[in-house]
GROMACS .gro file of C-alpha atoms in nm:
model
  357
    1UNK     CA    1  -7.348  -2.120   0.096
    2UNK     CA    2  -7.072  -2.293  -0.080
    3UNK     CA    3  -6.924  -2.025  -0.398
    4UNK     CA    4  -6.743  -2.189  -0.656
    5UNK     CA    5  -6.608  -1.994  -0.890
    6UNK     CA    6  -6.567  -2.139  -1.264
    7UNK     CA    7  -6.351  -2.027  -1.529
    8UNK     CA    8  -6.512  -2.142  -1.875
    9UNK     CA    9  -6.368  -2.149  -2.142
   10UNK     CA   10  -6.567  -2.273  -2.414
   11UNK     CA   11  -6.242  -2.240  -2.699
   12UNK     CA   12  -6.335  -2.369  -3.050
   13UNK     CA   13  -6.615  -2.561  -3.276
   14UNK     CA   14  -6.852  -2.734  -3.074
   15UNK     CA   15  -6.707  -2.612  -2.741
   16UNK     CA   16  -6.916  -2.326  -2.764
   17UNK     CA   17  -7.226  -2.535  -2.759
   18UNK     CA   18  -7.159  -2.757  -2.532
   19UNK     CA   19  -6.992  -2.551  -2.215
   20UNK     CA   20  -7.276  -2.323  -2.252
   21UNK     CA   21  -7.546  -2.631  -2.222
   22UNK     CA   22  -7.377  -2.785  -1.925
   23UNK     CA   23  -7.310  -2.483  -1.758
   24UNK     CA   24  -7.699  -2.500  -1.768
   25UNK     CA   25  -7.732  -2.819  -1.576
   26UNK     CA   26  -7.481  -2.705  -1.288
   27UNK     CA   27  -7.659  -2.442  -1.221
   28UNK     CA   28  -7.973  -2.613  -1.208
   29UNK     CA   29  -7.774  -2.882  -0.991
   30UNK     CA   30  -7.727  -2.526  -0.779
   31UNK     CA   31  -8.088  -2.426  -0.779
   32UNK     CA   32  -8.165  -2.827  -0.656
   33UNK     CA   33  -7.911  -2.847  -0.389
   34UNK     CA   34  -7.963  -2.454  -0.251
   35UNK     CA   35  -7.614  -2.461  -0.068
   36UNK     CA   36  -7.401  -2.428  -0.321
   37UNK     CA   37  -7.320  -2.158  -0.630
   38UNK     CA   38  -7.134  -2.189  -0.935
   39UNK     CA   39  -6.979  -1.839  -1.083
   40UNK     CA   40  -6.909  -1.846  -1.415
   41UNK     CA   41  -6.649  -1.616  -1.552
   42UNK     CA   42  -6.597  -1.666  -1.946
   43UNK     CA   43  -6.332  -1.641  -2.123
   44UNK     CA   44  -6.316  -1.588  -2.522
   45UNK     CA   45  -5.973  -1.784  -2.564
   46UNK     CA   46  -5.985  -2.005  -2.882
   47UNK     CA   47  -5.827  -2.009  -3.272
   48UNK     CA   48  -6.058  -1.740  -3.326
   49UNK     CA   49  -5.858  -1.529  -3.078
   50UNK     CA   50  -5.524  -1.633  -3.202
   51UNK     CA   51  -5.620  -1.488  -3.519
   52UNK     CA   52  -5.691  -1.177  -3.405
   53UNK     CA   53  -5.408  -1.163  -3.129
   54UNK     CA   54  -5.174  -1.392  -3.239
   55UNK     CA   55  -5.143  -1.576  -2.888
   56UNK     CA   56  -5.388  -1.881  -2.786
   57UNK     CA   57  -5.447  -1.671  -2.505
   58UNK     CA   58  -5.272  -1.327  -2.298
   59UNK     CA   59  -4.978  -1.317  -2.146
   60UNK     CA   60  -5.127  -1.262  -1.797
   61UNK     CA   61  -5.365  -1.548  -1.873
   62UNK     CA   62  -5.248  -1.812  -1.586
   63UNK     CA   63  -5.233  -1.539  -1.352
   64UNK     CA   64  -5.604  -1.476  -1.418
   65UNK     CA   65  -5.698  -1.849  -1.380
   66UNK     CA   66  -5.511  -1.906  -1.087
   67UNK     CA   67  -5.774  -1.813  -0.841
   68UNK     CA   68  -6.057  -1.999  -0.996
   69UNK     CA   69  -6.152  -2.270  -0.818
   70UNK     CA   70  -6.155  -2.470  -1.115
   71UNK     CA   71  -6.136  -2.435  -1.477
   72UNK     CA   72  -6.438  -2.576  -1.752
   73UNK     CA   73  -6.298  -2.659  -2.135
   74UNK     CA   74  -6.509  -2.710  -2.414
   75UNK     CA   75  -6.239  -2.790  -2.706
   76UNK     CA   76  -5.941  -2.659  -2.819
   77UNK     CA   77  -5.836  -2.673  -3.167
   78UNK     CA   78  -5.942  -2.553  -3.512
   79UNK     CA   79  -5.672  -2.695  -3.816
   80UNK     CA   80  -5.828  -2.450  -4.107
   81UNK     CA   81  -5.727  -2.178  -3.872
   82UNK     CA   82  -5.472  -2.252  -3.668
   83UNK     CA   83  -5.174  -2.543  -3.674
   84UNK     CA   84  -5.322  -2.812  -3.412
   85UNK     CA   85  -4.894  -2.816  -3.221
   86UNK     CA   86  -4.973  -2.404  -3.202
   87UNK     CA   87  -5.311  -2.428  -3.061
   88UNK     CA   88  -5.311  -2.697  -2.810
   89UNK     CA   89  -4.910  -2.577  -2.656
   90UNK     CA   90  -5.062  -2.232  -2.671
   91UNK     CA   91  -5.343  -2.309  -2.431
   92UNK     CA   92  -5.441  -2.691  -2.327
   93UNK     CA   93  -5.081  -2.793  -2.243
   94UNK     CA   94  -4.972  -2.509  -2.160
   95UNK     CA   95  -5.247  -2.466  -1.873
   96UNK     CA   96  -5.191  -2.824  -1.797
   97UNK     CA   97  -4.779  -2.793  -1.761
   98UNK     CA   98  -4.796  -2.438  -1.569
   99UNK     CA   99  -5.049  -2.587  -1.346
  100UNK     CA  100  -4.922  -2.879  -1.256
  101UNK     CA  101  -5.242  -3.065  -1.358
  102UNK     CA  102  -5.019  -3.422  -1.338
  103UNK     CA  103  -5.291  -3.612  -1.349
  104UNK     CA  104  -5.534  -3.677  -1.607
  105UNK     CA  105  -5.801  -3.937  -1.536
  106UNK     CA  106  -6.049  -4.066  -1.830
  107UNK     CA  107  -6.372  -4.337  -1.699
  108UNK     CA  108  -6.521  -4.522  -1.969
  109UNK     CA  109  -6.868  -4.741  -1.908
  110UNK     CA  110  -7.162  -4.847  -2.071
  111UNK     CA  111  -7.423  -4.623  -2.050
  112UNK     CA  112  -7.795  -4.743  -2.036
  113UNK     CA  113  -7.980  -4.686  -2.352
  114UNK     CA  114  -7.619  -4.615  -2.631
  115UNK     CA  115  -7.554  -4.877  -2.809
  116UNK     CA  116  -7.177  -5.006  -2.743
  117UNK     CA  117  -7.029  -5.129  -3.042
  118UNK     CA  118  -6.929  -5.426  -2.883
  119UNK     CA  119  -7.122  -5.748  -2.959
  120UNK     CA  120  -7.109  -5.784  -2.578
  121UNK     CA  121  -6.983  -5.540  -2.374
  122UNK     CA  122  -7.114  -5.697  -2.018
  123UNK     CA  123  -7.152  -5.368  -1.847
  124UNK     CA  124  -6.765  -5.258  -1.806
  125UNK     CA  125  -6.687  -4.990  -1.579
  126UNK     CA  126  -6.347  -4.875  -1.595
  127UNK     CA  127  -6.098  -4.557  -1.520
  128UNK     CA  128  -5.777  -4.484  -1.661
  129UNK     CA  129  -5.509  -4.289  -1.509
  130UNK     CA  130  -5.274  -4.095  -1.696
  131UNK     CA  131  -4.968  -3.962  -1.578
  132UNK     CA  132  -5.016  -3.617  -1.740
  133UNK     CA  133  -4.680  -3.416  -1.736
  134UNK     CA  134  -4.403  -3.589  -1.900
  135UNK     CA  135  -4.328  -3.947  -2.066
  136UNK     CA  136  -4.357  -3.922  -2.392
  137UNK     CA  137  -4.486  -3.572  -2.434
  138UNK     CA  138  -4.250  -3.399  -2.302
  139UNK     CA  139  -4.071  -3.129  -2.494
  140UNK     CA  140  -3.691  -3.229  -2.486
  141UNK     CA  141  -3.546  -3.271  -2.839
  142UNK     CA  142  -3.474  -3.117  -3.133
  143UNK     CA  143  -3.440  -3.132  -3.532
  144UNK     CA  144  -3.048  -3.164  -3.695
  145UNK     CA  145  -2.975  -3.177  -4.060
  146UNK     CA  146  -3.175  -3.093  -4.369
  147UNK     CA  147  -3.287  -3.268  -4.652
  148UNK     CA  148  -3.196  -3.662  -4.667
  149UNK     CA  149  -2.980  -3.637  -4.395
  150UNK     CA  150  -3.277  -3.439  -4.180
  151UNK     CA  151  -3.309  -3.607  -3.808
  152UNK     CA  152  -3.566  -3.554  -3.503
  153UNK     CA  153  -3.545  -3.647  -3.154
  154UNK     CA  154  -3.787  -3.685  -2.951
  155UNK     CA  155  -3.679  -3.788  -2.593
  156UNK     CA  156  -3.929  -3.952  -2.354
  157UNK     CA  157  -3.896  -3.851  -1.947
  158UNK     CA  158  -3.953  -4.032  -1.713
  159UNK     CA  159  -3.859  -3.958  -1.336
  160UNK     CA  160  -3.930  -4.165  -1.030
  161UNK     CA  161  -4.139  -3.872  -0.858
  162UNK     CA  162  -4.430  -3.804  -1.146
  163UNK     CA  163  -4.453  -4.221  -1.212
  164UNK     CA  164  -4.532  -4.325  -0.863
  165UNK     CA  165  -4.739  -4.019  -0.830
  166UNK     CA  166  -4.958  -4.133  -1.065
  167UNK     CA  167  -4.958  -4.462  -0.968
  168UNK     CA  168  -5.023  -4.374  -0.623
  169UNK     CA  169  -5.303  -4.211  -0.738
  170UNK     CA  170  -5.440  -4.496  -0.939
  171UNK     CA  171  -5.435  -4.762  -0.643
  172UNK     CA  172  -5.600  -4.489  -0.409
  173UNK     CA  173  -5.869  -4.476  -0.652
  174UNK     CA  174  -5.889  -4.891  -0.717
  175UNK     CA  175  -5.916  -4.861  -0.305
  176UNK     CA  176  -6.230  -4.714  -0.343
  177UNK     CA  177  -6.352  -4.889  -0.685
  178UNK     CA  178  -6.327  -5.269  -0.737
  179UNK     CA  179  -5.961  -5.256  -0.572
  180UNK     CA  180  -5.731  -5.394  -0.883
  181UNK     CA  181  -5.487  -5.183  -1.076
  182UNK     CA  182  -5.373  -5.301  -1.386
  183UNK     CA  183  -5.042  -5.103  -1.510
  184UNK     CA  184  -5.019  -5.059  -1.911
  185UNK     CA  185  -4.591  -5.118  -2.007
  186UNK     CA  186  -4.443  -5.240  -2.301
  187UNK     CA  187  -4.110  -5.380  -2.136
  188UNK     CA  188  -4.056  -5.610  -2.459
  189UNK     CA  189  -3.958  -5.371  -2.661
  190UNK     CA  190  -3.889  -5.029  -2.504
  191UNK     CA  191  -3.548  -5.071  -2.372
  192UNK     CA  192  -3.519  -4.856  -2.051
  193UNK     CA  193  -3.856  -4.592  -1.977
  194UNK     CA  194  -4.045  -4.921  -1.961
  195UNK     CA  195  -3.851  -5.178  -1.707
  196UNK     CA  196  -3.768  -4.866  -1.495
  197UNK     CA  197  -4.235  -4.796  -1.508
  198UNK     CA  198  -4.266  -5.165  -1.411
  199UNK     CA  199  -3.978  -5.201  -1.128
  200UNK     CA  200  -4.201  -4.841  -1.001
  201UNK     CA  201  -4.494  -5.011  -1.029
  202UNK     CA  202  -4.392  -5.300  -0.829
  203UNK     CA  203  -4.270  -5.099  -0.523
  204UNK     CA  204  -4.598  -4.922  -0.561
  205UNK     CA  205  -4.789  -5.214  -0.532
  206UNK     CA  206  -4.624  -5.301  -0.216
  207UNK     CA  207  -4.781  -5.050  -0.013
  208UNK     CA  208  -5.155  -5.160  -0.107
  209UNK     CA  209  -5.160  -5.519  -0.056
  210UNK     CA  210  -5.526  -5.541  -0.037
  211UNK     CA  211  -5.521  -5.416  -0.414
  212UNK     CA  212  -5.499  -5.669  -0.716
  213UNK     CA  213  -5.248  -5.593  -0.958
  214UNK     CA  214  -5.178  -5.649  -1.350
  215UNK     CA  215  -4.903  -5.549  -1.596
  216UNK     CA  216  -5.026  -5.562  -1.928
  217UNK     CA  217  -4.804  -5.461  -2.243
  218UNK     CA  218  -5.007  -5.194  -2.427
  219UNK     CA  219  -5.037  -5.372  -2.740
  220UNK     CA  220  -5.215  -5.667  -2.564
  221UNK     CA  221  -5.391  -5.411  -2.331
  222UNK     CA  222  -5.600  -5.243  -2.628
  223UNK     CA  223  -5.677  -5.533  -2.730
  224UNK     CA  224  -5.813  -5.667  -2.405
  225UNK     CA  225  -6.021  -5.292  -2.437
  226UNK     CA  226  -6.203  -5.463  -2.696
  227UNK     CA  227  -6.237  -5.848  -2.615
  228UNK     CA  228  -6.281  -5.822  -2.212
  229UNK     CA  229  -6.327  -5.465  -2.107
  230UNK     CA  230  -6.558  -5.566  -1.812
  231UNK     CA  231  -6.207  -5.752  -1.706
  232UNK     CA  232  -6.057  -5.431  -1.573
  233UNK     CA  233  -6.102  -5.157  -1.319
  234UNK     CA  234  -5.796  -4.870  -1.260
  235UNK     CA  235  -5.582  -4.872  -1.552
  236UNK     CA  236  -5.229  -4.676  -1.517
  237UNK     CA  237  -5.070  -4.559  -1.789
  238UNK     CA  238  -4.787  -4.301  -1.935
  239UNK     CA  239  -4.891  -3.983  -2.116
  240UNK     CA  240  -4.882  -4.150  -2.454
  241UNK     CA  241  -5.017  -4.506  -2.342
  242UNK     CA  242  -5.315  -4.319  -2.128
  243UNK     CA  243  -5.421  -4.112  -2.420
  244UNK     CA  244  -5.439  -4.392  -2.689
  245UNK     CA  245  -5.619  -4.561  -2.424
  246UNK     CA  246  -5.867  -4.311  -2.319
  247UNK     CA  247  -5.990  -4.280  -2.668
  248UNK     CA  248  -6.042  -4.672  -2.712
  249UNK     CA  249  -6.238  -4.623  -2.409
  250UNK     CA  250  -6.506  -4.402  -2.565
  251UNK     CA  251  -6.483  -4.573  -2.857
  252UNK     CA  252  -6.612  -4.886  -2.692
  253UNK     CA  253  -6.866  -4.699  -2.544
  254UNK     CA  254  -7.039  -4.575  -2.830
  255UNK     CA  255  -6.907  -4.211  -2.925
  256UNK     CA  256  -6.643  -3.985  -2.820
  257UNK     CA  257  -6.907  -3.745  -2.814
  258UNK     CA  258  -6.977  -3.912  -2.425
  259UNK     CA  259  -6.674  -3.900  -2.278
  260UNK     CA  260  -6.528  -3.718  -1.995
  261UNK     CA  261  -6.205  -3.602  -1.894
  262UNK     CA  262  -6.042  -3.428  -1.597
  263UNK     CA  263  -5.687  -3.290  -1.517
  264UNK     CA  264  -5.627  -3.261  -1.188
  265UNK     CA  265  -5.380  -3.100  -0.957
  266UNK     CA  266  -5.281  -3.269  -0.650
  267UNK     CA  267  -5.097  -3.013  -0.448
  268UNK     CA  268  -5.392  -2.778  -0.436
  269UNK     CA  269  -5.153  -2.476  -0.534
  270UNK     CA  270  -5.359  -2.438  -0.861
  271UNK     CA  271  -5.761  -2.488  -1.003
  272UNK     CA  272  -5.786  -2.850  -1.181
  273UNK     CA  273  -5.927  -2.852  -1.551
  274UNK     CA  274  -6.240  -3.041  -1.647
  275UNK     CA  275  -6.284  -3.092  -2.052
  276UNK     CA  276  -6.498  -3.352  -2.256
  277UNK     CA  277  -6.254  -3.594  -2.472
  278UNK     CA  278  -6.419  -3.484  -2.811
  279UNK     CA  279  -6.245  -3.214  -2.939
  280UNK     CA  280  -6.388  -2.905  -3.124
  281UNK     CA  281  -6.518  -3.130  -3.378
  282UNK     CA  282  -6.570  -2.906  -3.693
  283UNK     CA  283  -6.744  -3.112  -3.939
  284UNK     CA  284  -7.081  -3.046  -3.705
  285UNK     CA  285  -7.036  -2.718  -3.565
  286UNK     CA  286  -7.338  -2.509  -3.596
  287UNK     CA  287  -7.559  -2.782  -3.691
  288UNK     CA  288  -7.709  -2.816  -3.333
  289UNK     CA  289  -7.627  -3.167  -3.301
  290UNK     CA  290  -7.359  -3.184  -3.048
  291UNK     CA  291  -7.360  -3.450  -2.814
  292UNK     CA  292  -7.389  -3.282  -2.437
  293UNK     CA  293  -7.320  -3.539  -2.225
  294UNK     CA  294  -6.951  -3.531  -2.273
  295UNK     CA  295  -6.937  -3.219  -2.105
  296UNK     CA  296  -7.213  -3.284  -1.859
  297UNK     CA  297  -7.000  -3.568  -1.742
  298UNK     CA  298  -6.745  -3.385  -1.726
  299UNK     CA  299  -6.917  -3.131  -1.498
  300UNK     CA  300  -7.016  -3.433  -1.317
  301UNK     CA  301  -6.647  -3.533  -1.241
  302UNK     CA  302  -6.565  -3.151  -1.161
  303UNK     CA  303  -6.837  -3.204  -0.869
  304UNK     CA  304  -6.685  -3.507  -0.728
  305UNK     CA  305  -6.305  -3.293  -0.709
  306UNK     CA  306  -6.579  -3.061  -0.529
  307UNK     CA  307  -6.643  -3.351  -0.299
  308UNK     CA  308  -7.000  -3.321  -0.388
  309UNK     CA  309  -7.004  -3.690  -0.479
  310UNK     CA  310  -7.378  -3.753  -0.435
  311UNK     CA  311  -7.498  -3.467  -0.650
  312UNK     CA  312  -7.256  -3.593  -0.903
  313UNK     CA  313  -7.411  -3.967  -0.842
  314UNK     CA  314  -7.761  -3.802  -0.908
  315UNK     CA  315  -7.661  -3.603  -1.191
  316UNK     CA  316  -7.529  -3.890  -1.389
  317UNK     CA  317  -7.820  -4.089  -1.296
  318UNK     CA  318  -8.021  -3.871  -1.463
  319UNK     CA  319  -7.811  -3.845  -1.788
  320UNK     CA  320  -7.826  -4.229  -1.807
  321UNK     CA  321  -8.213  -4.224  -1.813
  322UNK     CA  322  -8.246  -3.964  -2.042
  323UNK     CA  323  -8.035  -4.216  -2.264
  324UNK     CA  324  -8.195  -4.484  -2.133
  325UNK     CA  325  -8.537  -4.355  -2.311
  326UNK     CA  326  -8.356  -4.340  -2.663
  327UNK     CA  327  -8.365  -3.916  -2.629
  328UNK     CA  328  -7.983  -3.883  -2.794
  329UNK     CA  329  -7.830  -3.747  -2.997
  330UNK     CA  330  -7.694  -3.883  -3.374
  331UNK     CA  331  -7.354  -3.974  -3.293
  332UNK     CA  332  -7.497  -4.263  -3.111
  333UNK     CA  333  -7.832  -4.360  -3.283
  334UNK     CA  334  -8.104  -4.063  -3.223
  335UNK     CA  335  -8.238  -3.751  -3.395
  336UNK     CA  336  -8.233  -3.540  -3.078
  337UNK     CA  337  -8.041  -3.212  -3.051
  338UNK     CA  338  -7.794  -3.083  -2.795
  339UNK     CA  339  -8.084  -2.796  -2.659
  340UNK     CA  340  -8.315  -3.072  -2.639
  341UNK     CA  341  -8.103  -3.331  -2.463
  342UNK     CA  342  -7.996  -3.057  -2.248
  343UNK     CA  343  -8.327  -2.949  -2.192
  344UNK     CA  344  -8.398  -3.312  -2.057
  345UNK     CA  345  -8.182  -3.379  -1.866
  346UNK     CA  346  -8.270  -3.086  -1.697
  347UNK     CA  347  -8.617  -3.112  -1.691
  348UNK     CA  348  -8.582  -3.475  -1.514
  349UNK     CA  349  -8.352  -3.363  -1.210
  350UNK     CA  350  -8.599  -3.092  -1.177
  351UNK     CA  351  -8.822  -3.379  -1.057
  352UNK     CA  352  -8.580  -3.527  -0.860
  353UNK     CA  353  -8.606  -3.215  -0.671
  354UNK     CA  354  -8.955  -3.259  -0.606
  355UNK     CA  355  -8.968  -3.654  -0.534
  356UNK     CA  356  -8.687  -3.549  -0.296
  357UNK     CA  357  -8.878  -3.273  -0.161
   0.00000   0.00000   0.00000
């Protein structure tokens, strides 16, 4: 028996529906397979808790994670409580800096049965990843001056070691994908970070000449997102590029409600985190309606770091023909809600089990 033990962390607004509900389907993935066992250990971490401790989370709180084998976000965030710069470097960065989760990696397709808002989307399959630790989020600058004369910095890193890590990553991935990377820049007008990410890119590439490679400036690039997604394959991109392009991604695909994210650590020193792109999304908290399969994804990609691949290929089967039979919910077109699609999705690898059996 295979124990893996989960720290989830549901955090704010519709987090708390939707960890719960997918927490569901892995242990029902459990029950199917018999040889494996997810433990669940929550955690109560959120704005909520901030206002009642005044800290995202406790002081001792990364010593406490550091032993789960991985960690399972719902959303962080909550602006009528809590500044959004407070919350997420209080917990989300903060768990992603102090353990070393460099990598963040974002897949976007179309998904049988949600309507793309493309006029013709032609079935693209695609994965970004984004180098996840410094670039253009990092935290070296400062404010001088007040009033007129008032000036911020805001320096972007970029060293040798994290680019090519990333990249590395990326054609590694392409390897076992449609084998072409394409790597997002904007050379033409950012004077150094960017020539210094292409001439990277370019040694990269050297080592994986049975991969096709791409530079595309960024500008261009989301526009390609929208006229020719079905074009690409591995995308590699900087902190900032990566995360403007991650969202384009489940635009295209029909909500941000069904998109999954994963930050993972490549040393194995500490658990990687698994969280849905959506964010705590306030406006609909309480109302039921959640969209799921964002986090069920999600817990999908969590079983592939698991290298459970094939559950994870028969657990996103499933999702895609419970959306394939219209049972959604109304962010992309239906009138279902989160218990029920849950409750599907469930249902249906139940009888996977049995045609299996």
């Amino acid at each position: 028996m295979k124990i893996f033990k989960i720290a989830s962390i549901p955090g704010d607004g519709i987090g708390k529906e939707v960890v719960p509900a997918a927490n569901k389907v892995l242990k029902t993935i459990a029950d199917i397979h018999g040889g494996i066992q997810f433990n669940f250990t929550y955690f109560p971490w959120s704005c909520e808790y901030y206002l009642e401790h005044g800290e995202m989370m406790p002081e001792d709180a990364l010593e406490r994670l550091q032993d789960f084998d991985s960690i399972f976000l719902g959303a962080v965030g909550n602006l009528k409580l809590v500044p959004d710069h407070i919350s997420l470097w209080g917990m989300l960065i903060k768990i992603r800096r102090e353990f070393e989760q460099v990598i963040n990696i974002r897949p976007a397709k179309v998904l049988k049965g949600i309507r793309s808002p493309l006029l013709n989307p032609k079935d693209f399959d695609l994965i970004v990843v984004r180098e996840n630790s410094e670039g253009e989020y990092s935290s070296v600058g400062g404010n001088i001056y007040k009033g007129q004369d008032e000036i911020a910095i805001q320096n972007a890193i970029f060293s040798r070691k994290a680019t090519e890590r990333a990249m590395r990553f990326a054609f590694e991935l392409a390897s076992k994908r449609k084998k072409h990377v394409t790597s997002a820049t904007k050379s033409n007008g950012i004077y150094y970070s960017m020539p210094f990410w292409d001439s990277v890119f370019e040694d990269v590439s050297k080592d994986y000449p049975g991969i096709q490679t791409d530079s595309q400036h960024i500008d261009a690039l989301a526009a390609f997102f929208v006229t020719r997604p079905h074009q690409f394959d591995v995308i590699v991109a900087s902190n900032l590029f990566g995360d403007i392009l991650t969202d384009l991604g489940a635009g295209i695909m029909g909500s941000v409600g069904v998109a999954p994210a994963a930050n993972i650590n490549v040393n194995g020193k500490y658990p990687s985190m698994f969280e849905p792109v959506h964010g705590s999304a306030p406006d609909i908290v309480g109302k039921g309606i959640a969209n799921p399969i964002g986090q069920i994804w999600t817990a999908k990609m969590m079983l592939d770091h698991f290298g459970e691949e094939e559950l994870g290929g028969v657990l996103l089967d499933v999702v895609e023909s419970v959306t394939n039979d219209s049972i959604l919910t109304p962010d992309v077109g239906g009138n279902y809600t989160t218990e029920e699609v849950t409750n599907e999705i469930i249902k249906r690898l139940k009888i996977v089990e049995k045609q299996g059996a």
